[in-house]
mmCIF file of C-alpha atoms in Angstrom:
data_model
loop_
_atom_site.group_PDB
_atom_site.id
_atom_site.type_symbol
_atom_site.label_atom_id
_atom_site.label_comp_id
_atom_site.label_asym_id
_atom_site.label_seq_id
_atom_site.Cartn_x
_atom_site.Cartn_y
_atom_site.Cartn_z
ATOM 1 C CA LYS A 1 30.486 2.298 28.157
ATOM 2 C CA PRO A 2 30.243 -1.080 29.586
ATOM 3 C CA ALA A 3 33.509 -2.996 29.386
ATOM 4 C CA GLN A 4 31.473 -6.290 28.911
ATOM 5 C CA ILE A 5 29.780 -5.062 25.615
ATOM 6 C CA SER A 6 32.043 -4.708 22.461
ATOM 7 C CA THR A 7 29.415 -3.855 19.874
ATOM 8 C CA LEU A 8 25.753 -3.494 19.597
ATOM 9 C CA SER A 9 23.454 -4.569 16.335
ATOM 10 C CA GLN A 10 19.950 -4.339 15.407
ATOM 11 C CA PRO A 11 18.968 -6.743 12.760
ATOM 12 C CA VAL A 12 15.237 -6.197 12.664
ATOM 13 C CA ALA A 13 13.126 -3.162 13.326
ATOM 14 C CA THR A 14 11.964 -2.942 16.867
ATOM 15 C CA THR A 15 8.172 -3.288 17.440
ATOM 16 C CA GLY A 16 6.350 -0.152 18.554
ATOM 17 C CA ALA A 17 9.622 1.933 18.977
ATOM 18 C CA ARG A 18 9.906 5.501 17.880
ATOM 19 C CA GLN A 19 12.826 7.752 17.211
ATOM 20 C CA THR A 20 13.805 10.776 18.977
ATOM 21 C CA GLU A 21 11.430 13.422 18.056
ATOM 22 C CA LEU A 22 12.889 16.425 16.081
ATOM 23 C CA ALA A 23 11.819 19.937 16.156
ATOM 24 C CA GLN A 24 9.741 19.952 13.411
ATOM 25 C CA GLN A 25 7.927 16.696 14.443
ATOM 26 C CA TYR A 26 7.285 18.204 17.848
ATOM 27 C CA PHE A 27 5.548 21.532 16.154
ATOM 28 C CA THR A 28 3.696 19.009 13.877
ATOM 29 C CA ARG A 29 2.297 16.980 16.766
ATOM 30 C CA VAL A 30 1.390 19.978 18.952
ATOM 31 C CA SER A 31 -0.462 21.784 15.908
ATOM 32 C CA GLU A 32 -2.503 18.523 15.393
ATOM 33 C CA ARG A 33 -3.055 18.045 19.096
ATOM 34 C CA LEU A 34 -4.623 21.643 19.343
ATOM 35 C CA ARG A 35 -6.777 20.824 16.044
ATOM 36 C CA HIS A 36 -8.411 17.399 17.225
ATOM 37 C CA LYS A 37 -8.186 18.220 21.008
ATOM 38 C CA GLN A 38 -7.569 14.629 21.654
ATOM 39 C CA ARG A 39 -11.034 13.567 20.531
ATOM 40 C CA ALA A 40 -12.262 11.786 17.185
ATOM 41 C CA VAL A 41 -15.066 13.694 15.457
ATOM 42 C CA THR A 42 -14.042 13.898 12.032
ATOM 43 C CA ASN A 43 -12.409 11.484 9.738
ATOM 44 C CA TRP A 44 -9.136 13.838 9.954
ATOM 45 C CA ASP A 45 -9.267 13.273 13.627
ATOM 46 C CA TYR A 46 -9.306 9.616 13.397
ATOM 47 C CA GLU A 47 -6.594 9.498 10.936
ATOM 48 C CA HIS A 48 -4.172 11.479 12.965
ATOM 49 C CA LEU A 49 -4.738 10.291 16.541
ATOM 50 C CA LEU A 50 -4.088 6.735 14.965
ATOM 51 C CA LEU A 51 -1.022 7.930 13.129
ATOM 52 C CA GLN A 52 0.406 9.744 16.162
ATOM 53 C CA GLU A 53 -0.019 6.503 18.475
ATOM 54 C CA PHE A 54 1.035 3.903 16.236
ATOM 55 C CA PRO A 55 4.465 5.127 14.553
ATOM 56 C CA SER A 56 4.492 1.585 12.636
ATOM 57 C CA VAL A 57 1.555 2.660 10.494
ATOM 58 C CA TYR A 58 2.481 4.851 7.488
ATOM 59 C CA LYS A 59 -1.032 5.954 6.337
ATOM 60 C CA VAL A 60 -4.646 5.682 7.364
ATOM 61 C CA LYS A 61 -7.847 6.231 5.484
ATOM 62 C CA CYS A 62 -11.113 6.832 7.208
ATOM 63 C CA LEU A 63 -14.432 5.533 5.890
ATOM 64 C CA ASN A 64 -17.369 6.923 7.904
ATOM 65 C CA ASN A 65 -20.826 4.934 7.758
ATOM 66 C CA PHE A 66 -18.891 1.981 6.285
ATOM 67 C CA PHE A 67 -18.724 -1.446 7.776
ATOM 68 C CA VAL A 68 -16.080 -3.744 6.511
ATOM 69 C CA ASN A 69 -15.923 -7.213 8.169
ATOM 70 C CA ARG A 70 -12.134 -8.497 8.287
ATOM 71 C CA ALA A 71 -13.366 -12.017 9.367
ATOM 72 C CA ILE A 72 -14.772 -12.508 5.929
ATOM 73 C CA ALA A 73 -11.802 -12.708 3.138
ATOM 74 C CA ASP A 74 -12.280 -10.154 0.335
ATOM 75 C CA ASP A 75 -15.050 -8.439 1.965
ATOM 76 C CA LYS A 76 -15.995 -5.213 -0.108
ATOM 77 C CA GLY A 77 -17.834 -3.342 2.688
ATOM 78 C CA LYS A 78 -21.209 -1.908 2.930
ATOM 79 C CA PHE A 79 -22.944 1.167 4.067
ATOM 80 C CA ILE A 80 -24.216 1.092 7.616
ATOM 81 C CA PRO A 81 -24.867 4.262 9.872
ATOM 82 C CA GLY A 82 -22.909 4.453 13.009
ATOM 83 C CA HIS A 83 -20.000 2.265 11.745
ATOM 84 C CA LEU A 84 -16.417 3.666 10.941
ATOM 85 C CA SER A 85 -13.868 1.540 9.216
ATOM 86 C CA LEU A 86 -10.258 2.574 9.297
ATOM 87 C CA VAL A 87 -7.871 1.147 6.676
ATOM 88 C CA LEU A 88 -4.326 0.931 7.939
ATOM 89 C CA ILE A 89 -1.083 0.638 5.772
ATOM 90 C CA PRO A 90 2.028 0.019 7.517
ATOM 91 C CA ASP A 91 5.265 1.916 7.395
ATOM 92 C CA LEU A 92 7.575 -0.171 4.964
ATOM 93 C CA ARG A 93 10.485 2.119 5.935
ATOM 94 C CA ASN A 94 10.852 -0.055 9.006
ATOM 95 C CA GLN A 95 11.784 -2.909 6.819
ATOM 96 C CA THR A 96 15.406 -4.100 6.961
ATOM 97 C CA ALA A 97 17.627 -4.743 3.745
ATOM 98 C CA ALA A 98 17.367 -8.369 4.666
ATOM 99 C CA GLU A 99 13.486 -8.409 4.394
ATOM 100 C CA THR A 100 11.529 -8.624 1.108
ATOM 101 C CA ILE A 101 9.209 -5.697 0.918
ATOM 102 C CA PRO A 102 5.944 -7.265 0.076
ATOM 103 C CA LEU A 103 3.501 -6.564 -2.734
ATOM 104 C CA LYS A 104 0.572 -6.218 -0.532
ATOM 105 C CA PRO A 105 1.679 -4.647 2.670
ATOM 106 C CA ARG A 106 -0.592 -5.261 5.628
ATOM 107 C CA VAL A 107 -0.241 -4.491 9.541
ATOM 108 C CA THR A 108 -1.017 -7.461 11.958
ATOM 109 C CA TYR A 109 -4.106 -8.663 13.528
ATOM 110 C CA LYS A 110 -2.871 -7.285 16.893
ATOM 111 C CA GLN A 111 -2.374 -3.903 15.490
ATOM 112 C CA LEU A 112 -5.717 -3.942 14.143
ATOM 113 C CA ILE A 113 -7.335 -4.711 17.516
ATOM 114 C CA ASP A 114 -5.163 -2.269 19.364
ATOM 115 C CA ALA A 115 -6.265 0.468 16.871
ATOM 116 C CA GLU A 116 -9.917 -0.349 17.543
ATOM 117 C CA LYS A 117 -9.229 -0.167 21.505
ATOM 118 C CA TYR A 118 -7.369 3.050 21.429
ATOM 119 C CA LEU A 119 -9.879 4.827 19.061
ATOM 120 C CA SER A 120 -12.772 3.528 21.192
ATOM 121 C CA ASP A 121 -11.622 5.677 24.031
ATOM 122 C CA TYR A 122 -11.732 9.017 22.023
ATOM 123 C CA SER A 123 -14.936 8.535 19.919
ATOM 124 C CA ALA A 124 -18.593 8.797 20.510
ATOM 125 C CA PRO A 125 -20.358 5.925 22.238
ATOM 126 C CA GLN A 126 -22.571 5.235 19.496
ATOM 127 C CA VAL A 127 -19.730 4.988 17.040
ATOM 128 C CA GLN A 128 -18.448 1.397 16.086
ATOM 129 C CA VAL A 129 -14.839 1.478 14.888
ATOM 130 C CA HIS A 130 -13.456 -1.154 12.853
ATOM 131 C CA ALA A 131 -9.724 -1.354 11.909
ATOM 132 C CA VAL A 132 -8.663 -3.373 8.665
ATOM 133 C CA ASN A 133 -6.083 -3.995 6.175
ATOM 134 C CA ALA A 134 -6.562 -2.569 2.710
ATOM 135 C CA ALA A 135 -7.720 -4.591 -0.302
ATOM 136 C CA PHE A 136 -5.725 -5.182 -3.354
ATOM 137 C CA ASP A 137 -6.355 -5.223 -7.102
ATOM 138 C CA VAL A 138 -3.971 -7.290 -8.900
ATOM 139 C CA VAL A 139 -2.957 -5.897 -12.412
ATOM 140 C CA LYS A 140 -1.628 -8.456 -14.895
ATOM 141 C CA VAL A 141 -0.039 -7.924 -18.348
ATOM 142 C CA LYS A 142 -0.023 -10.370 -21.052
ATOM 143 C CA CYS A 143 1.976 -9.277 -24.219
ATOM 144 C CA THR A 144 4.530 -10.635 -26.908
ATOM 145 C CA VAL A 145 7.996 -8.658 -27.144
ATOM 146 C CA LYS A 146 10.867 -8.758 -29.589
ATOM 147 C CA PHE A 147 13.997 -7.869 -27.738
ATOM 148 C CA ARG A 148 16.958 -6.130 -28.995
ATOM 149 C CA THR A 149 19.419 -8.149 -31.026
ATOM 150 C CA GLY A 150 22.209 -10.054 -29.263
ATOM 151 C CA LEU A 151 20.236 -10.038 -25.850
ATOM 152 C CA ASP A 152 19.304 -13.287 -23.968
ATOM 153 C CA ASN A 153 15.735 -13.752 -24.312
ATOM 154 C CA GLY A 154 15.225 -15.548 -20.942
ATOM 155 C CA SER A 155 16.896 -13.168 -18.788
ATOM 156 C CA GLN A 156 15.231 -10.145 -20.460
ATOM 157 C CA VAL A 157 11.771 -11.710 -19.613
ATOM 158 C CA LYS A 158 12.682 -11.665 -15.971
ATOM 159 C CA LYS A 159 13.921 -8.283 -16.287
ATOM 160 C CA LEU A 160 11.000 -6.965 -18.026
ATOM 161 C CA ASN A 161 8.683 -8.618 -15.356
ATOM 162 C CA ALA A 162 10.912 -6.953 -12.507
ATOM 163 C CA ASP A 163 10.514 -3.690 -14.160
ATOM 164 C CA LEU A 164 6.723 -4.095 -14.325
ATOM 165 C CA ILE A 165 6.528 -4.867 -10.819
ATOM 166 C CA ALA A 166 8.905 -1.912 -9.819
ATOM 167 C CA TYR A 167 6.405 0.267 -11.943
ATOM 168 C CA LEU A 168 3.050 -0.953 -10.749
ATOM 169 C CA ALA A 169 4.182 -1.210 -7.137
ATOM 170 C CA PRO A 170 7.190 1.329 -6.745
ATOM 171 C CA TRP A 171 7.219 0.732 -2.831
ATOM 172 C CA THR A 172 8.825 -2.772 -3.490
ATOM 173 C CA VAL A 173 12.058 -0.769 -4.637
ATOM 174 C CA ASN A 174 11.787 2.597 -2.935
ATOM 175 C CA THR A 175 10.090 2.370 0.518
ATOM 176 C CA SER A 176 9.707 6.158 0.529
ATOM 177 C CA VAL A 177 7.228 6.104 -2.258
ATOM 178 C CA ASP A 178 3.643 7.084 -1.301
ATOM 179 C CA ILE A 179 0.861 4.165 -1.606
ATOM 180 C CA SER A 180 -2.443 5.614 -2.770
ATOM 181 C CA PHE A 181 -5.777 4.163 -2.927
ATOM 182 C CA GLN A 182 -7.865 3.954 -6.084
ATOM 183 C CA VAL A 183 -5.303 4.596 -8.427
ATOM 184 C CA LYS A 184 -6.102 4.082 -12.101
ATOM 185 C CA ILE A 185 -3.859 2.086 -14.196
ATOM 186 C CA TYR A 186 -4.281 2.735 -17.997
ATOM 187 C CA ALA A 187 -3.409 0.030 -20.450
ATOM 188 C CA SER A 188 -1.952 2.647 -22.679
ATOM 189 C CA SER A 189 0.384 3.740 -20.146
ATOM 190 C CA LEU A 190 1.544 0.240 -19.517
ATOM 191 C CA LEU A 191 2.147 -0.338 -23.294
ATOM 192 C CA ASP A 192 4.182 2.720 -23.401
ATOM 193 C CA PHE A 193 6.275 1.898 -20.493
ATOM 194 C CA ILE A 194 7.222 -1.585 -21.937
ATOM 195 C CA ASP A 195 7.939 0.017 -25.470
ATOM 196 C CA LYS A 196 10.317 2.505 -23.961
ATOM 197 C CA ARG A 197 12.608 -0.054 -22.268
ATOM 198 C CA ASN A 198 16.010 0.116 -23.928
ATOM 199 C CA TYR A 199 16.215 -3.707 -24.123
ATOM 200 C CA VAL A 200 12.673 -3.755 -26.032
ATOM 201 C CA ASP A 201 12.450 -3.616 -29.828
ATOM 202 C CA TYR A 202 8.644 -3.580 -30.159
ATOM 203 C CA VAL A 203 5.618 -5.019 -28.369
ATOM 204 C CA THR A 204 2.742 -6.749 -29.793
ATOM 205 C CA GLY A 205 -0.564 -8.626 -28.729
ATOM 206 C CA PHE A 206 -0.730 -6.578 -25.488
ATOM 207 C CA ASP A 207 -3.572 -7.167 -22.815
ATOM 208 C CA MET A 208 -4.273 -5.769 -19.297
ATOM 209 C CA TYR A 209 -6.189 -7.888 -16.956
ATOM 210 C CA CYS A 210 -7.305 -6.982 -13.508
ATOM 211 C CA ASN A 211 -8.348 -9.369 -10.765
ATOM 212 C CA ASP A 212 -10.316 -12.104 -12.187
ATOM 213 C CA SER A 213 -11.437 -10.017 -15.391
ATOM 214 C CA VAL A 214 -11.715 -12.285 -18.455
ATOM 215 C CA LEU A 215 -11.936 -9.420 -21.137
ATOM 216 C CA PRO A 216 -8.711 -6.884 -21.340
ATOM 217 C CA LEU A 217 -9.310 -3.874 -19.844
ATOM 218 C CA VAL A 218 -8.488 -0.083 -21.187
ATOM 219 C CA GLU A 219 -8.280 1.087 -17.504
ATOM 220 C CA THR A 220 -8.493 -0.619 -14.087
ATOM 221 C CA LEU A 221 -11.505 -0.054 -11.873
ATOM 222 C CA ALA A 222 -11.176 -0.175 -8.127
ATOM 223 C CA SER A 223 -13.218 -2.977 -6.476
ATOM 224 C CA THR A 224 -13.459 -1.466 -3.086
ATOM 225 C CA PRO A 225 -13.344 2.326 -1.664
ATOM 226 C CA PHE A 226 -10.117 1.024 0.016
ATOM 227 C CA SER A 227 -8.527 -0.622 -2.768
ATOM 228 C CA ILE A 228 -4.631 -0.374 -3.838
ATOM 229 C CA MET A 229 -3.444 -1.294 -7.023
ATOM 230 C CA VAL A 230 -0.724 -3.701 -7.137
ATOM 231 C CA SER A 231 1.075 -5.812 -9.746
ATOM 232 C CA ALA A 232 0.878 -9.603 -10.355
ATOM 233 C CA PRO A 233 4.258 -11.601 -9.015
ATOM 234 C CA LYS A 234 4.570 -12.842 -12.503
ATOM 235 C CA HIS A 235 3.147 -11.408 -15.955
ATOM 236 C CA ASP A 236 2.416 -13.535 -18.958
ATOM 237 C CA ILE A 237 5.115 -12.459 -21.157
ATOM 238 C CA SER A 238 6.502 -14.432 -24.309
ATOM 239 C CA TYR A 239 9.010 -13.276 -26.703
ATOM 240 C CA ILE A 240 9.746 -13.571 -30.563
ATOM 241 C CA GLU A 241 12.754 -15.550 -31.650
ATOM 242 C CA THR A 242 13.246 -13.929 -35.148
#
């Protein structure tokens, strides 16, 4: 140990670093290598080649014959033969306690470009690879709540809003939770969730909206094949005084 150095600390995650490979991880890597043979042919090949090369990526979804133009905001993509889009989700476990876990996790633009360059070396020359971030469908709740007697209404509204965010986007409170594409949210499930909070007496006037929907929904509908359901940062919650 150098005498000039007293302590070492790492306040933020290292970019592009990877931990020491464990025995189980070694067997997994070798098994995957024997399957894809370091060449991208199937959707599975593209996904696992990318996950192996970029440890900061948590999940990849491959959409073959599908083109998503990341230069256009909110592009929903379209079917085009010969194009292949890869949707990347960052590994939130790299976040430190001082960092805020985002409702809409995205990888950097540089990581998208690096992913395209890397996969172009292992795919067929006629395939055009595109790396993009996921799309996000925002779910918002509007309701009126009667809280339990003796509780402060203002603080309970904030607590219910935080609980709804944790329910709709659980990765914001537990980074080990899986982030899934095209998950349906039912209005009845959300209503039941609110009604079962121990600080809630009853709920009335409940409605659920998604994105820019004008009419309340019974269930959410994914706007794209690469959509993730997330919570609105602030729900429309009012309370009954008496």
